[in-house]
Coordinates of C-alpha atoms in Angstrom, one line a residue:
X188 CA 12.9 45.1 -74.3
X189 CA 11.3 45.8 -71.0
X190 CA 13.6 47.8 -68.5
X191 CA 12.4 45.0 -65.8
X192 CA 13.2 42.5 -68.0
X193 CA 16.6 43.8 -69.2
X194 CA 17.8 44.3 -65.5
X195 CA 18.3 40.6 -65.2
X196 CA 19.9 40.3 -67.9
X197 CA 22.5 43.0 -67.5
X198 CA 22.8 41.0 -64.2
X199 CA 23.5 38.0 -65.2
X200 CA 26.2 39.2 -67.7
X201 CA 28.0 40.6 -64.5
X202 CA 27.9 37.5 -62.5
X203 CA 29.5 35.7 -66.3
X204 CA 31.9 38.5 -66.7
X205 CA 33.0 37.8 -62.8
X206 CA 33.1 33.6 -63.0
X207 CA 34.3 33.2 -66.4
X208 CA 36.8 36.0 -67.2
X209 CA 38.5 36.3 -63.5
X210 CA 38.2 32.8 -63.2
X211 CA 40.0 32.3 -66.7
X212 CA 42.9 35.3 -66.2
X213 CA 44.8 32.3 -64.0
X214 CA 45.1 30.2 -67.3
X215 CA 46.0 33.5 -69.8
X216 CA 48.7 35.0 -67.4
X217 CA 49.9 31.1 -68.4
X218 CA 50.2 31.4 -72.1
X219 CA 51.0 35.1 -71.1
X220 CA 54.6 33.9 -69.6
X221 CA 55.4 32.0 -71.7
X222 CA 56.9 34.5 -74.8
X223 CA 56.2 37.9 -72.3
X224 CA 58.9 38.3 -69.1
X225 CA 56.8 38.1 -66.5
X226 CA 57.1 41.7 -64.4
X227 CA 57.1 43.3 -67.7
X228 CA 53.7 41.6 -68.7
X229 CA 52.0 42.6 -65.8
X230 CA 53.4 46.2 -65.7
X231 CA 52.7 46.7 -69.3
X232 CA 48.9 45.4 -68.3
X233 CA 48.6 48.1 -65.5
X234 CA 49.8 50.4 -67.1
X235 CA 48.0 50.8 -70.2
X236 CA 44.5 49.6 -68.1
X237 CA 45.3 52.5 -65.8
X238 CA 46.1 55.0 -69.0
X239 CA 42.5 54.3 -70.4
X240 CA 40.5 54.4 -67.4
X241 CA 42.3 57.5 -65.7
X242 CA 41.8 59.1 -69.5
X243 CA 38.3 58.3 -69.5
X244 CA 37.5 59.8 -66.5
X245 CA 39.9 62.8 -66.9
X246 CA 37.8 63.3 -69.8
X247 CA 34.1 62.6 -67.9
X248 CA 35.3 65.1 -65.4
X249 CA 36.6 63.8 -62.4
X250 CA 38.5 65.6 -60.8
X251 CA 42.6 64.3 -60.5
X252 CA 43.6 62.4 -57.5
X253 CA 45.4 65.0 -55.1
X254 CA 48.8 63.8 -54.0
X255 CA 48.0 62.8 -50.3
X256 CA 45.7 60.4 -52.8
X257 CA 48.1 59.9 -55.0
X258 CA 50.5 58.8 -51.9
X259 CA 47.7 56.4 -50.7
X260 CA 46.9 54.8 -54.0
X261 CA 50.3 54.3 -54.6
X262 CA 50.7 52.1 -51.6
X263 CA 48.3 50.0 -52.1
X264 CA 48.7 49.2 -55.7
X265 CA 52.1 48.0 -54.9
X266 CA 50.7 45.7 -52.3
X267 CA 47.8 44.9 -54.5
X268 CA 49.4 44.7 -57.8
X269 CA 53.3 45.0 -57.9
X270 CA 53.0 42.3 -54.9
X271 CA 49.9 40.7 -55.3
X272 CA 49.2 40.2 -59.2
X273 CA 53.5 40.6 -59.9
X274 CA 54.1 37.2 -57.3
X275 CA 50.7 35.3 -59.4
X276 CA 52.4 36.0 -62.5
X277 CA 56.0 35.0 -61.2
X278 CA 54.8 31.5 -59.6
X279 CA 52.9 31.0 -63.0
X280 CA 56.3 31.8 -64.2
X281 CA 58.1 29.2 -62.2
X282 CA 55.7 26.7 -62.8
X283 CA 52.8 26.5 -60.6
X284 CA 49.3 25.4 -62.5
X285 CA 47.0 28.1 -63.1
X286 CA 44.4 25.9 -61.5
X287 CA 46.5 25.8 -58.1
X288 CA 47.5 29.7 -58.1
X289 CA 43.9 30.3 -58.2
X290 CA 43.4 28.1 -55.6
X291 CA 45.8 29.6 -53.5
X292 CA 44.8 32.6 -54.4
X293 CA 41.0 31.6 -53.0
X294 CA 42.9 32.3 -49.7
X295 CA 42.9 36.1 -49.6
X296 CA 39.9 36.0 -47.8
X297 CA 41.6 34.0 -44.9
X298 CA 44.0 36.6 -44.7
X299 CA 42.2 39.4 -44.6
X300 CA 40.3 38.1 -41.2
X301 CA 43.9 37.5 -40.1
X302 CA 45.3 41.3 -40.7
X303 CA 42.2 42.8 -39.5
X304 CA 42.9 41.5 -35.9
X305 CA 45.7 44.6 -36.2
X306 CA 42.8 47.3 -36.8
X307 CA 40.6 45.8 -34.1
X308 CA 38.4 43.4 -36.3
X309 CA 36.9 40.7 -33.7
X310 CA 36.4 37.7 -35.5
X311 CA 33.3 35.6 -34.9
X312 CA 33.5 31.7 -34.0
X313 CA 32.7 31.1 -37.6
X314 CA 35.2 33.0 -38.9
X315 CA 37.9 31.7 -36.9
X316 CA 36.5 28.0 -37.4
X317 CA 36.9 29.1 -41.1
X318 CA 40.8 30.8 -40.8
X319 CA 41.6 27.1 -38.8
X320 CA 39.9 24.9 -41.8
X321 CA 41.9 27.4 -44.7
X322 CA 44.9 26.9 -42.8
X323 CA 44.6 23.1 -43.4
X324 CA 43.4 23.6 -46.8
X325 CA 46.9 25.3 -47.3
X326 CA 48.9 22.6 -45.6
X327 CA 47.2 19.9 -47.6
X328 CA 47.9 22.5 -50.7
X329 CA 51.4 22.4 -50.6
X330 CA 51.3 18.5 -49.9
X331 CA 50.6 18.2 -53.3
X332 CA 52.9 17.5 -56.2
X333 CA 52.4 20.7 -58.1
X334 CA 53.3 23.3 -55.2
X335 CA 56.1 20.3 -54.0
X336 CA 57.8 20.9 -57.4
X337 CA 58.1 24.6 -57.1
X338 CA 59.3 25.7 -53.5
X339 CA 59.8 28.9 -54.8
X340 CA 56.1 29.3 -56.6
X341 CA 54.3 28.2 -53.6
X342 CA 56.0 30.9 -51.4
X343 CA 55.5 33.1 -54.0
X344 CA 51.8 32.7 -54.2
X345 CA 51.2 32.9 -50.4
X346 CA 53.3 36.1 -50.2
X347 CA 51.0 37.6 -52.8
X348 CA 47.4 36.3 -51.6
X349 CA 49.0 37.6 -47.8
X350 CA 50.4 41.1 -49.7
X351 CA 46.8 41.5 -51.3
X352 CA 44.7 40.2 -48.3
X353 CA 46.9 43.5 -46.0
X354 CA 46.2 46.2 -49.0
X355 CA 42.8 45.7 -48.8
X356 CA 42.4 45.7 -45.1
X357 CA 44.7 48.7 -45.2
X358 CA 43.0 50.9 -47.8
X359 CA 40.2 51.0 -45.7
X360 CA 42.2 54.0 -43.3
X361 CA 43.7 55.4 -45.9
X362 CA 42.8 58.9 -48.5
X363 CA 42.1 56.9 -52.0
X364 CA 40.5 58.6 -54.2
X365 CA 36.5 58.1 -54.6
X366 CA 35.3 55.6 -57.0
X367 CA 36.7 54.4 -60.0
X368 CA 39.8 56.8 -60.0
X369 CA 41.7 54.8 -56.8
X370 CA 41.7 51.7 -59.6
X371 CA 43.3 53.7 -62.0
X372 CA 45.9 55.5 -60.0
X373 CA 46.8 52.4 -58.3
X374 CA 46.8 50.9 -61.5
X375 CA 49.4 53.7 -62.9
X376 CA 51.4 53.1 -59.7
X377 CA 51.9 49.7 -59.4
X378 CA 52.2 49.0 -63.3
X379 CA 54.7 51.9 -62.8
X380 CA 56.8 49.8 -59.8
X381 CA 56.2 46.5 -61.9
X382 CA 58.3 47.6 -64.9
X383 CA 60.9 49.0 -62.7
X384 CA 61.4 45.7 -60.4
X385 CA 61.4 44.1 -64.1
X386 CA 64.4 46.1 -65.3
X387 CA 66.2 45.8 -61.9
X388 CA 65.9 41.9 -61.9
X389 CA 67.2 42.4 -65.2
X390 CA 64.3 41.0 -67.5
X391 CA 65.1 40.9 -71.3
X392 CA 62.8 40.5 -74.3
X393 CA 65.2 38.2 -76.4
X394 CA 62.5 37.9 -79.3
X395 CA 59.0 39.3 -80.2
X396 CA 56.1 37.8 -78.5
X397 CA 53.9 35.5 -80.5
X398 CA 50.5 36.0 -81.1
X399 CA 49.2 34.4 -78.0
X400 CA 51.1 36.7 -76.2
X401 CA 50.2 39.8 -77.5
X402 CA 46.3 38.3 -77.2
X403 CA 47.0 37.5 -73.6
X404 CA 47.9 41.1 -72.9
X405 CA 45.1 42.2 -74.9
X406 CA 42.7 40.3 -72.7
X407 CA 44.0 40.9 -69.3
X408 CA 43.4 44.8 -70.2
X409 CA 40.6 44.8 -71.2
X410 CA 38.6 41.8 -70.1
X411 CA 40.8 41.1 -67.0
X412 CA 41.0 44.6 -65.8
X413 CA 38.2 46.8 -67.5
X414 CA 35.5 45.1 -68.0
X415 CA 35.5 42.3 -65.0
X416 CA 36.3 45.2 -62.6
X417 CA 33.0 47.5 -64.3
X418 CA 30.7 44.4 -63.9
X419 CA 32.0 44.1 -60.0
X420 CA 31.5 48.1 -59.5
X421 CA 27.5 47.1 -61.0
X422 CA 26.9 44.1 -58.7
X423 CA 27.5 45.8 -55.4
X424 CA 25.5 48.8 -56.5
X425 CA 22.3 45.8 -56.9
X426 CA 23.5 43.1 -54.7
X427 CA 24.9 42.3 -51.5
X428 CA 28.2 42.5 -51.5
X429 CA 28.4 38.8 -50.4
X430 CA 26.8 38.1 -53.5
X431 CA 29.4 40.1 -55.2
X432 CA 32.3 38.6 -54.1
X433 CA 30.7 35.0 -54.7
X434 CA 33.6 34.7 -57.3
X435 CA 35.6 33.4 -54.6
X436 CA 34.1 30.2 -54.6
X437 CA 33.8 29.9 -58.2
X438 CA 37.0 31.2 -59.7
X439 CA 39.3 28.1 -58.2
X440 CA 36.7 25.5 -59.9
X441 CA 37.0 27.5 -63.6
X442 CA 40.6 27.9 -63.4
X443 CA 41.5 24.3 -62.7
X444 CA 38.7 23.0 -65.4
X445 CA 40.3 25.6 -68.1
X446 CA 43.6 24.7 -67.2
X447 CA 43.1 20.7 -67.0
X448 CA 41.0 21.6 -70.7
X449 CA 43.2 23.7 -72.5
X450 CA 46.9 23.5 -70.6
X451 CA 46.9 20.3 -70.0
X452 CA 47.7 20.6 -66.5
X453 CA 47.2 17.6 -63.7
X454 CA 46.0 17.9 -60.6
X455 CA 46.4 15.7 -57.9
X456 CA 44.2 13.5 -55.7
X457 CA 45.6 16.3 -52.3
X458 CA 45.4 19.5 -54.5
X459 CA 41.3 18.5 -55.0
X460 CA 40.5 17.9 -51.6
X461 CA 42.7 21.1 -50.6
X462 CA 40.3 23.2 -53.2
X463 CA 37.5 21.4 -51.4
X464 CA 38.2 22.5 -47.8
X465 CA 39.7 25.9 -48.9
X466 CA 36.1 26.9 -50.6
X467 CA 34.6 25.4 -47.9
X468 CA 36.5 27.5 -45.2
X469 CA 35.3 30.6 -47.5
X470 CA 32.0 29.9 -47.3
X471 CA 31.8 29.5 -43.6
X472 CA 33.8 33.2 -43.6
X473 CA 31.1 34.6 -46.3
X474 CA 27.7 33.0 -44.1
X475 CA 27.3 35.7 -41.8
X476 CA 27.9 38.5 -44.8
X477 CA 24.8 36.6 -46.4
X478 CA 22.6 36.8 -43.3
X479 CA 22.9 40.8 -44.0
X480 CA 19.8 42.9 -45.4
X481 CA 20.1 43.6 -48.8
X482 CA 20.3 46.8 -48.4
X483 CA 23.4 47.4 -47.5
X484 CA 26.5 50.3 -47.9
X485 CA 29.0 49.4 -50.4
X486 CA 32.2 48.0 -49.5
X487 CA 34.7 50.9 -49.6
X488 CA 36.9 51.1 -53.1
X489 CA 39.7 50.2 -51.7
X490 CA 38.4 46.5 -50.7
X491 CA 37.8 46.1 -54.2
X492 CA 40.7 46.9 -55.6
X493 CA 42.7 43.8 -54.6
X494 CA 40.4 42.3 -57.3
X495 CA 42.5 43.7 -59.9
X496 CA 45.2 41.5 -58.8
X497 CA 43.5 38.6 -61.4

């Protein structure tokens, strides 16, 4: 096959690999839970997906974070991961539809305008018009029966969007190490902290996890990890990153459709309109990253790390 004709192709698997599997993680950490204690499942996932990758590299020949890196990854793959992915999976745990964590989730990019007013980000009119309509979109969120019947899920999956949302801003000042070896030291660290918070909280495995289980785990290493991060590493090396991080807008629409398909879940008439005006309000924060040339730097690793957090 042509080179100019494979290109596209190879393209087009990335943007799948983002929609489909990130947008699908929401409904697996669901049947996850549901024979795995939640903490442990999402340590166990970090830390094997960090074992591989920081093996394969070790082995390609980069070199090993040093520890001012080490230090700096470790920070914000608790903020990403122990707080961002570990409070998904615990709402998911206390109830909250895969569809609406998602959708909450949709907000990080809200937050992130927010928390970079403390490193002297000046937000345009747009973005602030967008911050005030996601703000609503939240409100109207947690009007709906899903979030109004788990108190504690709905704070839980704010405090994680708001924890991920601050590690990213934040990584951008900070030593990570370059390229793919931040993921996998903030993997290591975070799955690390996540199986310690599960043994302090006092999580037991009272039986073997059924087969679902074990394939959840399998998937959200490999696919939700690995792969989905490696297709997101090869869209901002060919696309704007704008383009890139299109998943936003998409991920909250495949989650609620697998989760309505294959969970069963119902959402209500004020949880659709809240996904409506949240991916609206993202939009109007992603227009002026669209109106950028094409040619463009890359977004530094440690903005894309938060993406782990699915």
């Amino acid at each position: 096959m042509p080179t100019s004709r494979r290109f596209p192709l190879v393209l087009i698997g990335a943007f799948l690999a983002l929609y489909l599997v990130w947008g699908s993680t929401y409904l697996v950490i669901r049947i996850g839970v549901e024979s795995w204690p939640p903490l442990l499942m999402a340590g166990v996932r970090f830390v094997i997906a960090g074992a591989l990758l920081y093996g394969f590299l070790r082995w390609r020949g980069v070199p090993a974070p040093t520890w001012p890196q080490w230090r700096a990854a470790g920070v914000i793959g608790v903020l990403l991961l122990s707080c961002g992915n570990g409070g998904v999976t615990l709402a998911e745990h206390a109830g909250v539809a895969s569809g609406v964590a998602a959708l909450a989730v949709a907000t990080v990019p809200l937050f992130t305008l927010m928390f970079g007013l403390f490193w002297g980000h000046r937000n345009t009119r747009l973005e602030w018009a967008g911050i005030v309509m996601g703000l609503v979109g939240i409100a109207m969120l947690n009007l709906g029966s899903n979030l109004q019947a788990s108190p504690v899920g709905a704070a839980l999956i704010l405090f994680a969007a708001a924890a991920w949302a601050f590690g990213s801003v934040w990584s951008k000042s900070l030593p990570l190490p370059q390229g793919p070896m931040a993921s996998a030291a903030e993997m290591l660290v975070g799955g690390v902290v996540l199986l310690l918070g599960s043994v302090l909280s006092g999580e037991r495995m009272t039986q073997m996890p059924t087969a679902a289980g074990w394939g959840a785990l399998a998937y959200l290493v490999f696919f939700g990890s690995i792969l989905a991060f490696s297709a997101y590493m090869y869209l901002l090396k060919h696309v704007r990153p704008a383009a890139a991080t299109s998943y936003a807008y998409v991920n909250p629409a495949v989650a609620v459709l697998l989760g309505i398909i294959f969970a069963g879940e119902q959402i209500g008439f004020e949880e659709c309109v809240a996904m409506a005006v949240i991916i609206g309000a993202v939009v109007l924060i992603g227009v002026p990253q669209w109106r950028r040339p094409a040619v463009e730097k890359a977004k530094p690793v440690g903005d894309m790390e938060g993406e782990l957090c699915k």
